[in-house]
Amino acid sequence: MATTKDEERAHHEELEKPGLEKTIVENPYAGLSDEDASFMRRYEGKAGKAVVRKIDFRLIPIMGVLYLLAHIDRGNIGNAKIEGMDKDLGLTGNQYNIASTIFFVPYIIFEIPSNIVLKKVRPSIWLSFLVISWGIVMTLMGVVKDFKGLLACRVMLGLCEAGFFPGAVYIVSSWYPRHELQQRLAIFYTASAFSGALSGLLAFGIARMDGARGIAGWRWIFLIEGAITVAVAFVMPLLIIDTPERAKWLSDDEKRFVDLRLRLSGVRAHTDEGDRFSLGLLIKTMIDWKLWLGIFMAWANSVPNAAFKFTMPQIIKQLGFSTTHAQLLTIPPYVLGGVSAWLVGRFSDRFRWRFPFIVGPMVILAVALGVLFGNSPHVSSRVPVMYFGVCLCQVGIYPLLPGISAWLGNNLAPSWKRGIGLAWLLAAGNLGSIIGTNIFLDREGPEYPTGYGTSLGIICVGVLSAIVLEFFLFTMNKKKGKLVESEIRQEYSQDQLDRMGEKSPLYIYTL
């Protein structure tokens, strides 16, 4: 599945990377037949943009709604806690941390198997099944009687949610050329940021039902939010888009246009030859050095993200606010995080450069954690500064995962490797979530030296990993830039180039 050097250089003309030699674009439609190349020229400009907008309106909002529900349902345990769940269930010691952490064990284990199933089964059917499953589990959390019941529900919730995000990322990455991907991922990933805001708002409203029908307010949070998820899931098989070929709202010519632009950008192979699942492909993908650097970067997101997802209401409450105000004050940080994710994704695609738009948010996050860590011993007298630090953290956190997913997804080919690789990136990256849910300890509040210190150290590892990945991708691109495309095409057929994936001499890595 080769991306032509000429096509990729055309993308980079607006922003030349240092040291990348500028060459003449011979043919932006290299690898296509004369008939296909002539067809693509008809869609240059407004015609092509109209098709892309149609895809945007049909695909991204649906993924965004489902991801919103996923994050509300996994994170509302934090809202339930400050409404009295821990007292009613008799939680002691670190049992709340254990309940938060256990979610990620099945979540991590089943991400890769789920994406393998996704490639075998229609995505609309598989993802809808997952959503219905975790909605049912969520309602069951509203009737648990003790810690064991809570633990069992969290395990099942992790199992059911495991396949959604890697599946959604894979679906979105299968519809757009590489340089258009991050802002689309950022739009629906922004939903996870708004889930924090909406979760606090919903918890504030639902908790007012405390005592209705003899049911505690925190139980109503799980019951109502779980019921909403199940209701939404029942219509998803009709709305989730599997492939362009199944999209009834695209004309035959529009489907052809989408197919050809994906082949030109390397998202699809010109033929399906060599793009098959095998145990060897699974092993090669899991030990790919690019993915391991991506995993280290993903930890810089997952550690602080998980920590704040499950402890932000408690952190804000410890600033001296009441339970009600703490629920409401979780909203602005998440809104800012969502806006940040969208803006960073848009600029990253605009400049067609991932590296600075990943390292930049990491630096912002490190500064924010430094502000919180430095002021936490004097929290009672520095509430505005502490709250500003909480908001700034979300500005740094939320652009990271869509950026990292887009960067690694841009540099994995062919299709099966990208599907497995994205699942592995997200699964191994979520190991950081296990750390994140156990470093902000109640007994250390409000200073949380373990939480802030560990997060800062992991962010430094993430920044270093991004620098190393950028250096090696740039170096490999420079070597490929010295090759002559016409000579390569004389030596290799298009099928041979497709089978090479990103190792093809015509495949230019996204920096």
PDB file of N, CA, C and O in Angstrom, residues 207-265:
ATOM      1  N   ALA A 207     -28.617  13.764  40.470  1.00  0.00           N
ATOM      2  CA  ALA A 207     -28.463  13.554  41.921  1.00  0.00           C
ATOM      3  C   ALA A 207     -29.553  14.255  42.721  1.00  0.00           C
ATOM      4  O   ALA A 207     -29.791  13.919  43.888  1.00  0.00           O
ATOM      5  N   ARG A 208     -30.237  15.229  42.078  1.00  0.00           N
ATOM      6  CA  ARG A 208     -31.355  15.897  42.777  1.00  0.00           C
ATOM      7  C   ARG A 208     -32.523  14.925  42.986  1.00  0.00           C
ATOM      8  O   ARG A 208     -33.451  15.224  43.725  1.00  0.00           O
ATOM      9  N   MET A 209     -32.465  13.764  42.290  1.00  0.00           N
ATOM     10  CA  MET A 209     -33.515  12.756  42.452  1.00  0.00           C
ATOM     11  C   MET A 209     -33.270  11.885  43.676  1.00  0.00           C
ATOM     12  O   MET A 209     -33.963  10.882  43.878  1.00  0.00           O
ATOM     13  N   ASP A 210     -32.309  12.233  44.462  1.00  0.00           N
ATOM     14  CA  ASP A 210     -31.954  11.437  45.639  1.00  0.00           C
ATOM     15  C   ASP A 210     -33.197  11.147  46.490  1.00  0.00           C
ATOM     16  O   ASP A 210     -33.912  12.062  46.903  1.00  0.00           O
ATOM     17  N   GLY A 211     -33.453   9.868  46.714  1.00  0.00           N
ATOM     18  CA  GLY A 211     -34.598   9.465  47.511  1.00  0.00           C
ATOM     19  C   GLY A 211     -35.842   9.149  46.710  1.00  0.00           C
ATOM     20  O   GLY A 211     -36.794   8.556  47.255  1.00  0.00           O
ATOM     21  N   ALA A 212     -35.880   9.529  45.436  1.00  0.00           N
ATOM     22  CA  ALA A 212     -37.048   9.235  44.606  1.00  0.00           C
ATOM     23  C   ALA A 212     -37.216   7.720  44.486  1.00  0.00           C
ATOM     24  O   ALA A 212     -36.267   7.001  44.175  1.00  0.00           O
ATOM     25  N   ARG A 213     -38.416   7.230  44.759  1.00  0.00           N
ATOM     26  CA  ARG A 213     -38.727   5.793  44.750  1.00  0.00           C
ATOM     27  C   ARG A 213     -37.791   5.009  45.688  1.00  0.00           C
ATOM     28  O   ARG A 213     -37.526   3.827  45.485  1.00  0.00           O
ATOM     29  N   GLY A 214     -37.271   5.712  46.686  1.00  0.00           N
ATOM     30  CA  GLY A 214     -36.417   5.065  47.658  1.00  0.00           C
ATOM     31  C   GLY A 214     -35.023   4.736  47.138  1.00  0.00           C
ATOM     32  O   GLY A 214     -34.313   3.911  47.735  1.00  0.00           O
ATOM     33  N   ILE A 215     -34.615   5.387  46.036  1.00  0.00           N
ATOM     34  CA  ILE A 215     -33.329   5.101  45.398  1.00  0.00           C
ATOM     35  C   ILE A 215     -32.386   6.279  45.609  1.00  0.00           C
ATOM     36  O   ILE A 215     -32.764   7.439  45.400  1.00  0.00           O
ATOM     37  N   ALA A 216     -31.138   5.986  45.995  1.00  0.00           N
ATOM     38  CA  ALA A 216     -30.139   7.029  46.244  1.00  0.00           C
ATOM     39  C   ALA A 216     -29.786   7.755  44.947  1.00  0.00           C
ATOM     40  O   ALA A 216     -29.837   7.177  43.843  1.00  0.00           O
ATOM     41  N   GLY A 217     -29.375   9.022  45.078  1.00  0.00           N
ATOM     42  CA  GLY A 217     -29.050   9.837  43.904  1.00  0.00           C
ATOM     43  C   GLY A 217     -27.940   9.252  43.049  1.00  0.00           C
ATOM     44  O   GLY A 217     -27.997   9.297  41.812  1.00  0.00           O
ATOM     45  N   TRP A 218     -26.929   8.681  43.701  1.00  0.00           N
ATOM     46  CA  TRP A 218     -25.809   8.145  42.914  1.00  0.00           C
ATOM     47  C   TRP A 218     -26.246   6.927  42.104  1.00  0.00           C
ATOM     48  O   TRP A 218     -25.716   6.682  41.016  1.00  0.00           O
ATOM     49  N   ARG A 219     -27.239   6.175  42.604  1.00  0.00           N
ATOM     50  CA  ARG A 219     -27.737   5.045  41.834  1.00  0.00           C
ATOM     51  C   ARG A 219     -28.513   5.518  40.602  1.00  0.00           C
ATOM     52  O   ARG A 219     -28.434   4.917  39.530  1.00  0.00           O
ATOM     53  N   TRP A 220     -29.259   6.598  40.743  1.00  0.00           N
ATOM     54  CA  TRP A 220     -29.976   7.161  39.606  1.00  0.00           C
ATOM     55  C   TRP A 220     -29.010   7.574  38.498  1.00  0.00           C
ATOM     56  O   TRP A 220     -29.352   7.496  37.299  1.00  0.00           O
ATOM     57  N   ILE A 221     -27.814   8.029  38.861  1.00  0.00           N
ATOM     58  CA  ILE A 221     -26.816   8.409  37.849  1.00  0.00           C
ATOM     59  C   ILE A 221     -26.528   7.230  36.925  1.00  0.00           C
ATOM     60  O   ILE A 221     -26.564   7.349  35.692  1.00  0.00           O
ATOM     61  N   PHE A 222     -26.269   6.073  37.512  1.00  0.00           N
ATOM     62  CA  PHE A 222     -25.971   4.880  36.706  1.00  0.00           C
ATOM     63  C   PHE A 222     -27.200   4.390  35.939  1.00  0.00           C
ATOM     64  O   PHE A 222     -27.120   4.030  34.766  1.00  0.00           O
ATOM     65  N   LEU A 223     -28.349   4.374  36.592  1.00  0.00           N
ATOM     66  CA  LEU A 223     -29.562   3.845  35.971  1.00  0.00           C
ATOM     67  C   LEU A 223     -29.988   4.667  34.756  1.00  0.00           C
ATOM     68  O   LEU A 223     -30.283   4.125  33.686  1.00  0.00           O
ATOM     69  N   ILE A 224     -30.016   5.967  34.916  1.00  0.00           N
ATOM     70  CA  ILE A 224     -30.494   6.828  33.821  1.00  0.00           C
ATOM     71  C   ILE A 224     -29.487   6.891  32.684  1.00  0.00           C
ATOM     72  O   ILE A 224     -29.845   6.771  31.499  1.00  0.00           O
ATOM     73  N   GLU A 225     -28.212   7.058  33.013  1.00  0.00           N
ATOM     74  CA  GLU A 225     -27.205   7.160  31.957  1.00  0.00           C
ATOM     75  C   GLU A 225     -27.048   5.836  31.215  1.00  0.00           C
ATOM     76  O   GLU A 225     -26.810   5.817  30.000  1.00  0.00           O
ATOM     77  N   GLY A 226     -27.194   4.715  31.910  1.00  0.00           N
ATOM     78  CA  GLY A 226     -27.146   3.422  31.244  1.00  0.00           C
ATOM     79  C   GLY A 226     -28.328   3.227  30.313  1.00  0.00           C
ATOM     80  O   GLY A 226     -28.188   2.712  29.193  1.00  0.00           O
ATOM     81  N   ALA A 227     -29.515   3.661  30.748  1.00  0.00           N
ATOM     82  CA  ALA A 227     -30.715   3.525  29.912  1.00  0.00           C
ATOM     83  C   ALA A 227     -30.592   4.367  28.650  1.00  0.00           C
ATOM     84  O   ALA A 227     -31.011   3.943  27.556  1.00  0.00           O
ATOM     85  N   ILE A 228     -30.027   5.560  28.762  1.00  0.00           N
ATOM     86  CA  ILE A 228     -29.828   6.420  27.584  1.00  0.00           C
ATOM     87  C   ILE A 228     -28.910   5.727  26.577  1.00  0.00           C
ATOM     88  O   ILE A 228     -29.160   5.728  25.370  1.00  0.00           O
ATOM     89  N   THR A 229     -27.828   5.120  27.066  1.00  0.00           N
ATOM     90  CA  THR A 229     -26.883   4.433  26.187  1.00  0.00           C
ATOM     91  C   THR A 229     -27.552   3.293  25.428  1.00  0.00           C
ATOM     92  O   THR A 229     -27.369   3.137  24.224  1.00  0.00           O
ATOM     93  N   VAL A 230     -28.342   2.494  26.125  1.00  0.00           N
ATOM     94  CA  VAL A 230     -29.029   1.368  25.476  1.00  0.00           C
ATOM     95  C   VAL A 230     -29.987   1.879  24.404  1.00  0.00           C
ATOM     96  O   VAL A 230     -30.061   1.321  23.295  1.00  0.00           O
ATOM     97  N   ALA A 231     -30.728   2.937  24.715  1.00  0.00           N
ATOM     98  CA  ALA A 231     -31.690   3.481  23.756  1.00  0.00           C
ATOM     99  C   ALA A 231     -30.995   3.970  22.492  1.00  0.00           C
ATOM    100  O   ALA A 231     -31.449   3.707  21.370  1.00  0.00           O
ATOM    101  N   VAL A 232     -29.879   4.667  22.656  1.00  0.00           N
ATOM    102  CA  VAL A 232     -29.133   5.163  21.504  1.00  0.00           C
ATOM    103  C   VAL A 232     -28.584   4.005  20.673  1.00  0.00           C
ATOM    104  O   VAL A 232     -28.588   4.032  19.432  1.00  0.00           O
ATOM    105  N   ALA A 233     -28.115   2.956  21.344  1.00  0.00           N
ATOM    106  CA  ALA A 233     -27.476   1.837  20.651  1.00  0.00           C
ATOM    107  C   ALA A 233     -28.414   1.137  19.679  1.00  0.00           C
ATOM    108  O   ALA A 233     -27.982   0.615  18.642  1.00  0.00           O
ATOM    109  N   PHE A 234     -29.706   1.125  19.979  1.00  0.00           N
ATOM    110  CA  PHE A 234     -30.653   0.397  19.137  1.00  0.00           C
ATOM    111  C   PHE A 234     -30.793   1.008  17.740  1.00  0.00           C
ATOM    112  O   PHE A 234     -31.187   0.313  16.795  1.00  0.00           O
ATOM    113  N   VAL A 235     -30.476   2.301  17.591  1.00  0.00           N
ATOM    114  CA  VAL A 235     -30.585   2.919  16.260  1.00  0.00           C
ATOM    115  C   VAL A 235     -29.241   2.964  15.534  1.00  0.00           C
ATOM    116  O   VAL A 235     -29.185   3.320  14.358  1.00  0.00           O
ATOM    117  N   MET A 236     -28.169   2.591  16.216  1.00  0.00           N
ATOM    118  CA  MET A 236     -26.848   2.695  15.626  1.00  0.00           C
ATOM    119  C   MET A 236     -26.626   1.810  14.392  1.00  0.00           C
ATOM    120  O   MET A 236     -25.928   2.224  13.464  1.00  0.00           O
ATOM    121  N   PRO A 237     -27.189   0.591  14.325  1.00  0.00           N
ATOM    122  CA  PRO A 237     -26.957  -0.208  13.110  1.00  0.00           C
ATOM    123  C   PRO A 237     -27.433   0.481  11.837  1.00  0.00           C
ATOM    124  O   PRO A 237     -26.939   0.194  10.742  1.00  0.00           O
ATOM    125  N   LEU A 238     -28.378   1.394  11.979  1.00  0.00           N
ATOM    126  CA  LEU A 238     -28.893   2.121  10.817  1.00  0.00           C
ATOM    127  C   LEU A 238     -28.057   3.356  10.489  1.00  0.00           C
ATOM    128  O   LEU A 238     -28.182   3.912   9.390  1.00  0.00           O
ATOM    129  N   LEU A 239     -27.227   3.788  11.425  1.00  0.00           N
ATOM    130  CA  LEU A 239     -26.506   5.055  11.261  1.00  0.00           C
ATOM    131  C   LEU A 239     -25.013   4.901  11.054  1.00  0.00           C
ATOM    132  O   LEU A 239     -24.392   5.713  10.366  1.00  0.00           O
ATOM    133  N   ILE A 240     -24.397   3.892  11.675  1.00  0.00           N
ATOM    134  CA  ILE A 240     -22.947   3.714  11.531  1.00  0.00           C
ATOM    135  C   ILE A 240     -22.615   3.306  10.102  1.00  0.00           C
ATOM    136  O   ILE A 240     -23.252   2.416   9.537  1.00  0.00           O
ATOM    137  N   ILE A 241     -21.627   3.947   9.536  1.00  0.00           N
ATOM    138  CA  ILE A 241     -21.241   3.700   8.148  1.00  0.00           C
ATOM    139  C   ILE A 241     -20.121   2.672   8.129  1.00  0.00           C
ATOM    140  O   ILE A 241     -19.078   2.863   8.750  1.00  0.00           O
ATOM    141  N   ASP A 242     -20.312   1.584   7.411  1.00  0.00           N
ATOM    142  CA  ASP A 242     -19.286   0.540   7.346  1.00  0.00           C
ATOM    143  C   ASP A 242     -18.156   0.922   6.395  1.00  0.00           C
ATOM    144  O   ASP A 242     -17.000   1.054   6.786  1.00  0.00           O
ATOM    145  N   THR A 243     -18.475   1.075   5.124  1.00  0.00           N
ATOM    146  CA  THR A 243     -17.484   1.408   4.090  1.00  0.00           C
ATOM    147  C   THR A 243     -18.140   2.321   3.070  1.00  0.00           C
ATOM    148  O   THR A 243     -19.375   2.388   2.986  1.00  0.00           O
ATOM    149  N   PRO A 244     -17.347   3.044   2.278  1.00  0.00           N
ATOM    150  CA  PRO A 244     -17.932   3.879   1.216  1.00  0.00           C
ATOM    151  C   PRO A 244     -18.819   3.072   0.271  1.00  0.00           C
ATOM    152  O   PRO A 244     -19.828   3.583  -0.223  1.00  0.00           O
ATOM    153  N   GLU A 245     -18.440   1.825   0.038  1.00  0.00           N
ATOM    154  CA  GLU A 245     -19.207   0.999  -0.899  1.00  0.00           C
ATOM    155  C   GLU A 245     -20.628   0.736  -0.397  1.00  0.00           C
ATOM    156  O   GLU A 245     -21.537   0.494  -1.195  1.00  0.00           O
ATOM    157  N   ARG A 246     -20.844   0.774   0.915  1.00  0.00           N
ATOM    158  CA  ARG A 246     -22.164   0.515   1.498  1.00  0.00           C
ATOM    159  C   ARG A 246     -22.956   1.797   1.730  1.00  0.00           C
ATOM    160  O   ARG A 246     -24.098   1.738   2.184  1.00  0.00           O
ATOM    161  N   ALA A 247     -22.351   2.947   1.453  1.00  0.00           N
ATOM    162  CA  ALA A 247     -23.011   4.233   1.714  1.00  0.00           C
ATOM    163  C   ALA A 247     -24.021   4.540   0.608  1.00  0.00           C
ATOM    164  O   ALA A 247     -23.645   4.925  -0.500  1.00  0.00           O
ATOM    165  N   LYS A 248     -25.297   4.387   0.919  1.00  0.00           N
ATOM    166  CA  LYS A 248     -26.342   4.621  -0.081  1.00  0.00           C
ATOM    167  C   LYS A 248     -26.468   6.096  -0.447  1.00  0.00           C
ATOM    168  O   LYS A 248     -27.031   6.436  -1.489  1.00  0.00           O
ATOM    169  N   TRP A 249     -25.955   6.968   0.404  1.00  0.00           N
ATOM    170  CA  TRP A 249     -26.054   8.392   0.153  1.00  0.00           C
ATOM    171  C   TRP A 249     -24.901   8.922  -0.696  1.00  0.00           C
ATOM    172  O   TRP A 249     -24.812  10.127  -0.944  1.00  0.00           O
ATOM    173  N   LEU A 250     -24.015   8.032  -1.148  1.00  0.00           N
ATOM    174  CA  LEU A 250     -22.970   8.398  -2.111  1.00  0.00           C
ATOM    175  C   LEU A 250     -23.335   7.827  -3.477  1.00  0.00           C
ATOM    176  O   LEU A 250     -23.767   6.679  -3.584  1.00  0.00           O
ATOM    177  N   SER A 251     -23.184   8.641  -4.516  1.00  0.00           N
ATOM    178  CA  SER A 251     -23.410   8.147  -5.868  1.00  0.00           C
ATOM    179  C   SER A 251     -22.266   7.226  -6.273  1.00  0.00           C
ATOM    180  O   SER A 251     -21.224   7.168  -5.594  1.00  0.00           O
ATOM    181  N   ASP A 252     -22.430   6.513  -7.358  1.00  0.00           N
ATOM    182  CA  ASP A 252     -21.375   5.604  -7.824  1.00  0.00           C
ATOM    183  C   ASP A 252     -20.090   6.370  -8.121  1.00  0.00           C
ATOM    184  O   ASP A 252     -18.986   5.900  -7.800  1.00  0.00           O
ATOM    185  N   ASP A 253     -20.215   7.542  -8.731  1.00  0.00           N
ATOM    186  CA  ASP A 253     -19.017   8.342  -9.028  1.00  0.00           C
ATOM    187  C   ASP A 253     -18.360   8.835  -7.743  1.00  0.00           C
ATOM    188  O   ASP A 253     -17.124   8.872  -7.646  1.00  0.00           O
ATOM    189  N   GLU A 254     -19.158   9.200  -6.745  1.00  0.00           N
ATOM    190  CA  GLU A 254     -18.591   9.668  -5.479  1.00  0.00           C
ATOM    191  C   GLU A 254     -17.877   8.534  -4.753  1.00  0.00           C
ATOM    192  O   GLU A 254     -16.818   8.745  -4.145  1.00  0.00           O
ATOM    193  N   LYS A 255     -18.437   7.337  -4.821  1.00  0.00           N
ATOM    194  CA  LYS A 255     -17.768   6.176  -4.221  1.00  0.00           C
ATOM    195  C   LYS A 255     -16.439   5.917  -4.915  1.00  0.00           C
ATOM    196  O   LYS A 255     -15.431   5.600  -4.257  1.00  0.00           O
ATOM    197  N   ARG A 256     -16.424   6.052  -6.213  1.00  0.00           N
ATOM    198  CA  ARG A 256     -15.182   5.852  -6.974  1.00  0.00           C
ATOM    199  C   ARG A 256     -14.155   6.903  -6.591  1.00  0.00           C
ATOM    200  O   ARG A 256     -12.962   6.599  -6.416  1.00  0.00           O
ATOM    201  N   PHE A 257     -14.603   8.159  -6.439  1.00  0.00           N
ATOM    202  CA  PHE A 257     -13.707   9.244  -6.039  1.00  0.00           C
ATOM    203  C   PHE A 257     -13.083   8.960  -4.669  1.00  0.00           C
ATOM    204  O   PHE A 257     -11.870   9.108  -4.475  1.00  0.00           O
ATOM    205  N   VAL A 258     -13.914   8.535  -3.703  1.00  0.00           N
ATOM    206  CA  VAL A 258     -13.410   8.227  -2.360  1.00  0.00           C
ATOM    207  C   VAL A 258     -12.392   7.092  -2.425  1.00  0.00           C
ATOM    208  O   VAL A 258     -11.322   7.159  -1.800  1.00  0.00           O
ATOM    209  N   ASP A 259     -12.710   6.064  -3.181  1.00  0.00           N
ATOM    210  CA  ASP A 259     -11.815   4.916  -3.300  1.00  0.00           C
ATOM    211  C   ASP A 259     -10.466   5.322  -3.888  1.00  0.00           C
ATOM    212  O   ASP A 259      -9.406   4.951  -3.350  1.00  0.00           O
ATOM    213  N   LEU A 260     -10.481   6.120  -4.943  1.00  0.00           N
ATOM    214  CA  LEU A 260      -9.234   6.491  -5.610  1.00  0.00           C
ATOM    215  C   LEU A 260      -8.389   7.427  -4.750  1.00  0.00           C
ATOM    216  O   LEU A 260      -7.160   7.309  -4.715  1.00  0.00           O
ATOM    217  N   ARG A 261      -9.021   8.365  -4.039  1.00  0.00           N
ATOM    218  CA  ARG A 261      -8.226   9.281  -3.200  1.00  0.00           C
ATOM    219  C   ARG A 261      -7.600   8.529  -2.028  1.00  0.00           C
ATOM    220  O   ARG A 261      -6.503   8.867  -1.567  1.00  0.00           O
ATOM    221  N   LEU A 262      -8.269   7.474  -1.540  1.00  0.00           N
ATOM    222  CA  LEU A 262      -7.688   6.662  -0.477  1.00  0.00           C
ATOM    223  C   LEU A 262      -6.523   5.836  -1.005  1.00  0.00           C
ATOM    224  O   LEU A 262      -5.532   5.621  -0.301  1.00  0.00           O
ATOM    225  N   ARG A 263      -6.624   5.369  -2.230  1.00  0.00           N
ATOM    226  CA  ARG A 263      -5.519   4.612  -2.818  1.00  0.00           C
ATOM    227  C   ARG A 263      -4.318   5.526  -3.078  1.00  0.00           C
ATOM    228  O   ARG A 263      -3.169   5.134  -2.850  1.00  0.00           O
ATOM    229  N   LEU A 264      -4.586   6.729  -3.532  1.00  0.00           N
ATOM    230  CA  LEU A 264      -3.493   7.671  -3.775  1.00  0.00           C
ATOM    231  C   LEU A 264      -2.757   8.044  -2.501  1.00  0.00           C
ATOM    232  O   LEU A 264      -1.544   8.239  -2.502  1.00  0.00           O
ATOM    233  N   SER A 265      -3.486   8.136  -1.388  1.00  0.00           N
ATOM    234  CA  SER A 265      -2.861   8.570  -0.137  1.00  0.00           C
ATOM    235  C   SER A 265      -2.250   7.418   0.644  1.00  0.00           C
ATOM    236  O   SER A 265      -1.636   7.633   1.682  1.00  0.00           O
TER     237      SER A 265
END
